[in-house]
Amino acid sequence: LNDVESDRYGKLYVTDTEADRIFIVNPGTRQVQSISSPLLKSPNGLVYDRPRNQMLIVCFSKGSPILTLNLDTNDLSVFKETLYDNLDGIAIDDLGRIYISSWGENAIYMIPQEQNRFIQWKSAVNSPADIYYHQPTNELLVPLFEQNRIESFKWNKNSNRFEEKSRLIIRDGQVYKYFSDPGAFHREMAAYSLALPQTPRLIRWNEPDLIVLEQVQGTPYLDLPLDTRICVLLADTISAFHLATLQEGRCICHWDNQ
């Protein structure tokens, strides 16, 4: 048995990670109900979404989606697909933002109120286990399993300072770029959609928050020791890109001259 949560009526919901099932316990009648589904692959953390009367569940598996358990029907379905591995904990703050902890990425991700993207909220968080939002102090409590301690993260909940313009994930030869700013998405699409030799091949996109590109093998110029040859190659590449997009004295370079 792993995580436990209660609903508005006091029923308990318990994940059994090894048995791939969830138990529903009625403390008043002592009745126990078992729920299994092909979607439950090492179920781990769960949290009660009171406004929608549902449980949100994450699994300790590769590319784990966030699942939802409808408490009126006990039906399981996918709430949101993710690219993150070995999800352990899930929490909801008082503004409705959702947080998940990932062992695969050693990070905490946030889904904002619009529920249209993932934001890396905290990185370099090793072995983040079941997480808990403590409303009185506005803190996210994160047990670090392998370090035998608990981290407390506090922030200005009305601030968006943790949001990034984009978030990169590289997997299976593809680069996934997630955008929190639709404007940044459209600016990059303007370049990638031209299919120029100076840019990675565009594979697919999902407006306004995802661009998937082919991963370019090799070492970026800026990661090589800086010498005259590298500076010349970099200048040639940038100038060739500018010339390829030049129209009526304007080229794609900075967002304000598109």
C-alpha angles and dihedrals in degrees: 000000000000125000132015133199136169133220129220091277095052097255114147125228117200128185119220103199098187095044095046094231145104124231122211113204125194105202092194097056097021089229117151124202125191124212123194131174140161085249091065104086107164095330111211127160126027136178134190115247097202101186091057096032093232140119119237113212135190128195133217094236141101115289091358116196122213107252131205127212113203104219093202094057103014088232118153122215141155113274096181134352117230138187093217126112131223101006111196112172139025131190140171124214126215091267092057097255114146125221127195130185121219127197090187093060097025089230148109116236127198129207108205125222092271088060090213102118148012121250122196099235099177129010133193091038104146120211096352107192131187108337131210133199112219105202100191092062098026092235135142109218114208122186111212100214100197094042096049094229142098125239120208119207119193126181146161098274092204092056126091094197093122093059118107128209089233141356124212126213120177116201136155095351095311133104117219113201114193118195129203091185117063089202091059089049093054093045092055093043089056088064102037094047090063090067093219121175089241094062133061118262113270110233103176143322142205113210125258105007114026137059121174118201136180111259112246112223119224139049120304115242091241091057093056124087105278111246137142094274094053092046090052093048092049092048091048092051094049094046092047090052091050093049092048091056097038113128126162092344094310131099139180105266115108123025093243096060099052 
